[in-house]
PDB file of C-alpha atoms in Angstrom:
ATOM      1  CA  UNK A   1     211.940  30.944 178.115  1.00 38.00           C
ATOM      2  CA  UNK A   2     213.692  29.184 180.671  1.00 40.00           C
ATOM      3  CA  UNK A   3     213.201  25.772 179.258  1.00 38.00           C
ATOM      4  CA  UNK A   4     214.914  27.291 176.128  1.00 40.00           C
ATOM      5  CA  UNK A   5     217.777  28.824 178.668  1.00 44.00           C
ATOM      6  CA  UNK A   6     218.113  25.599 180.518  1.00 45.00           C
ATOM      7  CA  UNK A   7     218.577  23.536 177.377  1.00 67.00           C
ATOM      8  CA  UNK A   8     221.164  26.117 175.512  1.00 82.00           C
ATOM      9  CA  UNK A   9     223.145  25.582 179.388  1.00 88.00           C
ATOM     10  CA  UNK A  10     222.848  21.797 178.597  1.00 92.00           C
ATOM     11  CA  UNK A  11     223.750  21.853 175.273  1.00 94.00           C
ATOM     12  CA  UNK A  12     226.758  23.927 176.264  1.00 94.00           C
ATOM     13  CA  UNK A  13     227.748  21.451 178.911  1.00 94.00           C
ATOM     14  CA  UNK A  14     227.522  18.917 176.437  1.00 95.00           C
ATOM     15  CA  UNK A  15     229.757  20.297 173.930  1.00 96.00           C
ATOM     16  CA  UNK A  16     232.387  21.316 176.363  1.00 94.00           C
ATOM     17  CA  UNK A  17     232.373  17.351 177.804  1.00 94.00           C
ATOM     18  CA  UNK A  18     232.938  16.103 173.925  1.00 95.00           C
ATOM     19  CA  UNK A  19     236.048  19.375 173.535  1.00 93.00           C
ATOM     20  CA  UNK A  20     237.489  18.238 177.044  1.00 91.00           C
ATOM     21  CA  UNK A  21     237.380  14.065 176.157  1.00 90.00           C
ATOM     22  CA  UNK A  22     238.307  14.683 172.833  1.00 88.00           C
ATOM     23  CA  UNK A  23     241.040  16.647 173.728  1.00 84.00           C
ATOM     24  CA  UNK A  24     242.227  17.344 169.987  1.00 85.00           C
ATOM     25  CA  UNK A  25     240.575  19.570 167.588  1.00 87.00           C
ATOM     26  CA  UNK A  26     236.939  18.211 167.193  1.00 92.00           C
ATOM     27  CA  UNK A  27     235.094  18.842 163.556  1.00 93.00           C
ATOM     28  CA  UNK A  28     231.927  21.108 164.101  1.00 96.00           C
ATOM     29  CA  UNK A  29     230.301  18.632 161.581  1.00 95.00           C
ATOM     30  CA  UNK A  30     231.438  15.398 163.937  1.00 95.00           C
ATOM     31  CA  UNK A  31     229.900  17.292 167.368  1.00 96.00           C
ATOM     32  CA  UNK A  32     226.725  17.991 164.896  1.00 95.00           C
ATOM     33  CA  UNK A  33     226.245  14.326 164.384  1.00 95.00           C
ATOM     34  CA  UNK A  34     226.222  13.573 168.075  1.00 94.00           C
ATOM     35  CA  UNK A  35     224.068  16.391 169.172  1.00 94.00           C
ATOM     36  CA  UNK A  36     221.887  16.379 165.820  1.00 94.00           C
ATOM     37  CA  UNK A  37     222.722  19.194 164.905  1.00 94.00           C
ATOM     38  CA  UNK A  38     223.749  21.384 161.703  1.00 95.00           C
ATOM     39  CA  UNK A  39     227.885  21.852 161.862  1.00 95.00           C
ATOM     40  CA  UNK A  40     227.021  25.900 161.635  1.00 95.00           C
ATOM     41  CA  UNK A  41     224.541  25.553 164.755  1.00 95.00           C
ATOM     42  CA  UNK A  42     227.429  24.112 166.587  1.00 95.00           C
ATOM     43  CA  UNK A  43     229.792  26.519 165.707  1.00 95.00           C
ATOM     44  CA  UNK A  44     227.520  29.219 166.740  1.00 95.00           C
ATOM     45  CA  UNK A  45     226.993  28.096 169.977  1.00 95.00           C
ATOM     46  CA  UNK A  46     230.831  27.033 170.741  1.00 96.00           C
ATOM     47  CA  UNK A  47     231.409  30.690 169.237  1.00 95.00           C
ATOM     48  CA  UNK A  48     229.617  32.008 172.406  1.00 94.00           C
ATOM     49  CA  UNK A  49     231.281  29.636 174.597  1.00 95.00           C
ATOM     50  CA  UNK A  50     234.389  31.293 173.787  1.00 95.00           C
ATOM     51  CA  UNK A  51     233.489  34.708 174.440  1.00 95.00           C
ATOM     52  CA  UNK A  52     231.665  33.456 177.805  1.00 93.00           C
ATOM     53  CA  UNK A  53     235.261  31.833 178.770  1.00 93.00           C
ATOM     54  CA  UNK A  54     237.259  34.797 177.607  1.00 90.00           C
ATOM     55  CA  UNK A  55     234.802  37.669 179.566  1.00 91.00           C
ATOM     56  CA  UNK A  56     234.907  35.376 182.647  1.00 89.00           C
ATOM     57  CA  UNK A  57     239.214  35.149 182.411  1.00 87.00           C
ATOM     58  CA  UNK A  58     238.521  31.595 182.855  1.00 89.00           C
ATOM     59  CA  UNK A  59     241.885  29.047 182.575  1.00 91.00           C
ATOM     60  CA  UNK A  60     240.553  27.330 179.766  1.00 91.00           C
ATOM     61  CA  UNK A  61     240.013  28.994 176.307  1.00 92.00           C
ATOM     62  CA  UNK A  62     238.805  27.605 173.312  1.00 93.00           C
ATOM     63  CA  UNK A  63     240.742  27.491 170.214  1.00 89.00           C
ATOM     64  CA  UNK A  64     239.368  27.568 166.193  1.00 91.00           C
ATOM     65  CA  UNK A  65     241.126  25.596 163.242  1.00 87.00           C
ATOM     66  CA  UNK A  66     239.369  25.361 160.079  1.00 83.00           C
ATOM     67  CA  UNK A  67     236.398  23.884 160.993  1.00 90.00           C
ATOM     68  CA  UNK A  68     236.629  22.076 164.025  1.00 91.00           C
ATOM     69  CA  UNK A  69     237.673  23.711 167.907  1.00 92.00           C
ATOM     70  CA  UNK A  70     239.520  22.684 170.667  1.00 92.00           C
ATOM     71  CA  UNK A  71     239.446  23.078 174.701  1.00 92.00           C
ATOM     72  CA  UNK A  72     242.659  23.888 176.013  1.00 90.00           C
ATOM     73  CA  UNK A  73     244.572  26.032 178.495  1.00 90.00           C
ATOM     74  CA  UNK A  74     244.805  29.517 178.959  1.00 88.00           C
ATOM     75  CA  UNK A  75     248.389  30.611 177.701  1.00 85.00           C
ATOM     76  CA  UNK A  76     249.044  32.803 180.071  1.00 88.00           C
ATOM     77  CA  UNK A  77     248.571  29.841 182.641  1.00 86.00           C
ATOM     78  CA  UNK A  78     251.700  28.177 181.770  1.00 85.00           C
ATOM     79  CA  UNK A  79     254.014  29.266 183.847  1.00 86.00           C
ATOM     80  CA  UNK A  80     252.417  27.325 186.187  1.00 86.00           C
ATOM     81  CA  UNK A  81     251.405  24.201 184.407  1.00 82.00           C
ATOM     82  CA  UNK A  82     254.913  24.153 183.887  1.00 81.00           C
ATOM     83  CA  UNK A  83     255.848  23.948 186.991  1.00 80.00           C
ATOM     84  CA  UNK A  84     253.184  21.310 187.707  1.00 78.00           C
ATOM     85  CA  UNK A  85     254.298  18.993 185.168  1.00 71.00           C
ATOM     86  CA  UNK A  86     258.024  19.308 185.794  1.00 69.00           C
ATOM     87  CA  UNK A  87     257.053  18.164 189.464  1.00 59.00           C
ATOM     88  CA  UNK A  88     254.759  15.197 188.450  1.00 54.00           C
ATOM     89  CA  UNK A  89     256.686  14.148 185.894  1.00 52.00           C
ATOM     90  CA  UNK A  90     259.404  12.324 187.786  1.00 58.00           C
ATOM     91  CA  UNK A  91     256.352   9.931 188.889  1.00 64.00           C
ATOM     92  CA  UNK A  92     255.574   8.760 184.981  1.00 75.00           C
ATOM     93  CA  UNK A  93     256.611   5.838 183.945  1.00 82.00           C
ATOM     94  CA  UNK A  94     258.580   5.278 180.836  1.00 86.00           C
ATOM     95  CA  UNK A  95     257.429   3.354 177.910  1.00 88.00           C
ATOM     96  CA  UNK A  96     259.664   0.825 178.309  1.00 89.00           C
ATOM     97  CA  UNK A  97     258.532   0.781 181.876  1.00 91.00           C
ATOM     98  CA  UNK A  98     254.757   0.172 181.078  1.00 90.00           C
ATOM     99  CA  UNK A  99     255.906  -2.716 179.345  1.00 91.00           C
ATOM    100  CA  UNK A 100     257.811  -3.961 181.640  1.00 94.00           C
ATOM    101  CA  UNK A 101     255.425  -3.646 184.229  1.00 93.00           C
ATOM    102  CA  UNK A 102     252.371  -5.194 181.837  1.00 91.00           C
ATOM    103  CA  UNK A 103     254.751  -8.291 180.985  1.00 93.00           C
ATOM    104  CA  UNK A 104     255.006  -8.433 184.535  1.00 94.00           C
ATOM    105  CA  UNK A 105     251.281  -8.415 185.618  1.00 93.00           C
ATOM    106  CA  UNK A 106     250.082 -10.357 182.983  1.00 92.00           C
ATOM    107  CA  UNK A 107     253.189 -13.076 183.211  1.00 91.00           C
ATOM    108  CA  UNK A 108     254.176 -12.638 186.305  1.00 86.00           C
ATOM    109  CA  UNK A 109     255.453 -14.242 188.756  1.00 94.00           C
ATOM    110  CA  UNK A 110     258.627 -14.236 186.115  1.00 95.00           C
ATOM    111  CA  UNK A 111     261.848 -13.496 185.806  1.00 94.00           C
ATOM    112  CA  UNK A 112     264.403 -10.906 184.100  1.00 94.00           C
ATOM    113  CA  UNK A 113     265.575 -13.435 181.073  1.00 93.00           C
ATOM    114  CA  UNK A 114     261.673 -13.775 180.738  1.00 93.00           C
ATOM    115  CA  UNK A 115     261.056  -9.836 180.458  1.00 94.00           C
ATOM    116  CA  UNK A 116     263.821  -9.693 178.206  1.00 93.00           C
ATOM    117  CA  UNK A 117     263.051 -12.378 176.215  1.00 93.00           C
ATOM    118  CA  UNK A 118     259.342 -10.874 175.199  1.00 90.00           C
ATOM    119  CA  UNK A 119     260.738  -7.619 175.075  1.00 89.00           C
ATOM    120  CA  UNK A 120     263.540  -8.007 173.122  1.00 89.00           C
ATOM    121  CA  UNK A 121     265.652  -5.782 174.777  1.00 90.00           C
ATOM    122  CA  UNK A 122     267.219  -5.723 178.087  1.00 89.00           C
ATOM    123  CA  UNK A 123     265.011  -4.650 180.673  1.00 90.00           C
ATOM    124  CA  UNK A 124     267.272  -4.440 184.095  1.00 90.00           C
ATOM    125  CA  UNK A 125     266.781  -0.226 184.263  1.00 91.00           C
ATOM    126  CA  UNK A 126     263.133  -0.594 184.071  1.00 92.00           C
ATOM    127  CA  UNK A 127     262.737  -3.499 186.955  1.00 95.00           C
ATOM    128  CA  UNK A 128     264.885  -1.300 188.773  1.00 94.00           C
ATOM    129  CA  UNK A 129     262.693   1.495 188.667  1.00 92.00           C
ATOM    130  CA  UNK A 130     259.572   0.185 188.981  1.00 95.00           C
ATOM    131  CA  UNK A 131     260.989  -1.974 192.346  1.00 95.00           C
ATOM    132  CA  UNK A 132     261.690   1.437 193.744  1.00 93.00           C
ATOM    133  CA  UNK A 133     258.267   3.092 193.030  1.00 92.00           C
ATOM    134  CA  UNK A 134     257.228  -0.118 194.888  1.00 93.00           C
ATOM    135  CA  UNK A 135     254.727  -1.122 191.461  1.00 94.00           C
ATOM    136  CA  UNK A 136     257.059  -4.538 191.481  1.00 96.00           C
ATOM    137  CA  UNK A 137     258.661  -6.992 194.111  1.00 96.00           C
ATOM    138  CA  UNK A 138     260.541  -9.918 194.144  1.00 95.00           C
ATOM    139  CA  UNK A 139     259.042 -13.231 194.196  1.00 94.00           C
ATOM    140  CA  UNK A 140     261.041 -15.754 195.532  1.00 94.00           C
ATOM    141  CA  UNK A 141     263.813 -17.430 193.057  1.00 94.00           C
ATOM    142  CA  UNK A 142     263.257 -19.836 190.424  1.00 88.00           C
ATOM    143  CA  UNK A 143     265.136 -23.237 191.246  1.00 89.00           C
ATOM    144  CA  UNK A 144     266.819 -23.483 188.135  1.00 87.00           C
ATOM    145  CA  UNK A 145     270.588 -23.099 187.646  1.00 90.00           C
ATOM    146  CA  UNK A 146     271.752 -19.894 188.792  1.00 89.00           C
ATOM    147  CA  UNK A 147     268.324 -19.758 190.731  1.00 93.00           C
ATOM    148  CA  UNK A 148     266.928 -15.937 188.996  1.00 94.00           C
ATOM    149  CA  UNK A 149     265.046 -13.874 190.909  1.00 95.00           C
ATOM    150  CA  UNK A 150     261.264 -13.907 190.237  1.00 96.00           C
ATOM    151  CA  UNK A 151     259.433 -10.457 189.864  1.00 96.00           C
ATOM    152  CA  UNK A 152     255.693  -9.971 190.448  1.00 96.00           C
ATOM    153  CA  UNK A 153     253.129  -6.870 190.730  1.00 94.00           C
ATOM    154  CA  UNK A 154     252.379  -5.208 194.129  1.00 93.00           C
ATOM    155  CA  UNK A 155     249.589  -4.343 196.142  1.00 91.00           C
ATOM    156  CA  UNK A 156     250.821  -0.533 195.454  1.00 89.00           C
ATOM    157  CA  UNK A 157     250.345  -1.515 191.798  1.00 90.00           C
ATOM    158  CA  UNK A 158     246.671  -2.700 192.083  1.00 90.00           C
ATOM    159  CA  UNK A 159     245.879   0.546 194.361  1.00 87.00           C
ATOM    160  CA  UNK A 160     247.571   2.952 191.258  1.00 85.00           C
ATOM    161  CA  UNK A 161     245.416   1.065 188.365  1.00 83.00           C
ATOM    162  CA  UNK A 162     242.318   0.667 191.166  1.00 84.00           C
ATOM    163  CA  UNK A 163     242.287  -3.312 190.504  1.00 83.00           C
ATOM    164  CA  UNK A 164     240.941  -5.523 193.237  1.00 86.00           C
ATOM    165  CA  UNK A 165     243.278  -8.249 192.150  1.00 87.00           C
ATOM    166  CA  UNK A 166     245.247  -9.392 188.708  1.00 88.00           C
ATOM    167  CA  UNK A 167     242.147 -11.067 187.620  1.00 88.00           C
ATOM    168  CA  UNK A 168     240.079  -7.602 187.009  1.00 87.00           C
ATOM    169  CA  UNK A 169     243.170  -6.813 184.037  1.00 88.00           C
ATOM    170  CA  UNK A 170     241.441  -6.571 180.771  1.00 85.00           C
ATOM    171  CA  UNK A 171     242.593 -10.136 178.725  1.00 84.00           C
ATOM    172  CA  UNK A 172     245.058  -9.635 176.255  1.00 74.00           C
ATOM    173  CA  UNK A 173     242.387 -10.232 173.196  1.00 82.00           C
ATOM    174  CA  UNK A 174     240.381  -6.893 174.991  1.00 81.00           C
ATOM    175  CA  UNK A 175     243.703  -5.237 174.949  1.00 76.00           C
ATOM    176  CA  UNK A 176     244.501  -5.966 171.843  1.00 74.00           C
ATOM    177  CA  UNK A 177     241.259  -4.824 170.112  1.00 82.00           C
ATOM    178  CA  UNK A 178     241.129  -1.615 171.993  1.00 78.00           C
ATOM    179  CA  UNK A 179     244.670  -1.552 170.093  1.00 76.00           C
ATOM    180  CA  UNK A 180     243.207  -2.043 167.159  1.00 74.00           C
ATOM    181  CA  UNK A 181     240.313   0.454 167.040  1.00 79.00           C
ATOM    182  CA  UNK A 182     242.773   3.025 168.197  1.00 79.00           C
ATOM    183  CA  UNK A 183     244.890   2.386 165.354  1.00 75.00           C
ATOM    184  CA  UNK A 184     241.532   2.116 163.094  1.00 76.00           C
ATOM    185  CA  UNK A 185     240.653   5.553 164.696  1.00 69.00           C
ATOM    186  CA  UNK A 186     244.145   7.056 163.803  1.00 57.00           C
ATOM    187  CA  UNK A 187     244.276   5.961 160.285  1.00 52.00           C
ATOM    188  CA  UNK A 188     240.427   7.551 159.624  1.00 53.00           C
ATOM    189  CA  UNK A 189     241.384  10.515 160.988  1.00 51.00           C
ATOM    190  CA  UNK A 190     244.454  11.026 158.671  1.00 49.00           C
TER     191      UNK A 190
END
């Protein structure tokens, strides 16, 4: 019996992994192929999960489309996710920041024109920014005419994406790929 217990607990904890790194609606059917199971066992079982989180007022619920479910948070919890998020938020980056900063680290040292130049937009607000959340510093100057200032990635920057140095960056073919399959992934799903 409590081999039988033990493994419901595990298979629980599995599902509720797959819900929480999925993070959209996951198809009974496509949690049934991991776990080898039948999509109606899986249901089942995610149907007592529910009731488990809603009897224990826990602050994550889980939610039922069609034939797939979802982890997310409790509604009445918002408030103060709210207040969370409008906090962090003014530490994200932008976009057009990200790419700034990944033209940087890959090209870097290099300058402004450069950024702009692979970009294809101007790119003078998103140095900026990223100089003052220390991610970027200047370089030195380029001795060319007008001698621009060179930009390259900080130490604060390889502590925030936990890199020993630029040389642990995924290559750009890696990058690129992991593109790709993402794209593949989106497309399959539609």
């Amino acid at each position: 019996m409590k081999e039988v217990e033990m493994e419901g607990k595990e298979t629980k904890g599995i599902i509720e992994a797959l819900l929480f790194a999925w993070g959209d609606p996951l198809a009974f059917s496509e949690i049934g192929r991991v776990l080898e199971m039948t999509p109606g066992q899986v249901k089942k079982i995610i149907e007592e999960m529910a009731e488990d989180y809603n009897e224990e007022g826990r602050g994550l619920v889980i939610r039922f489309y069609d034939q797939s479910a979802q982890l997310t948070t409790r509604a009445d919890h918002f408030p103060a996710l709210s207040r969370l998020f409008a906090e962090t938020r003014k530490d994200r980056l932008t976009n057009s920041s990200l790419e700034t900063l990944a033209i940087i680290a890959y090209e870097g040292p290099v300058t402004r024109i450069d950024v702009d130049n692979l970009r294809g937009v101007t790119s003078s607000s998103s140095i900026d920014t990223l100089m003052k959340k220390g991610l970027v510093e200047e370089a030195g100057r380029l001795d060319q005419p007008g001698r621009p200032i060179l930009y390259r990635t900080t130490l604060k920057f390889l502590e925030k994406f936990n890199l020993a140095s630029l040389d642990d960056l995924p290559s750009f073919e890696a990058v690129k790929e992991a593109i790709h399959d993402m794209e593949e992934g989106k497309s399959d799903a539609d």
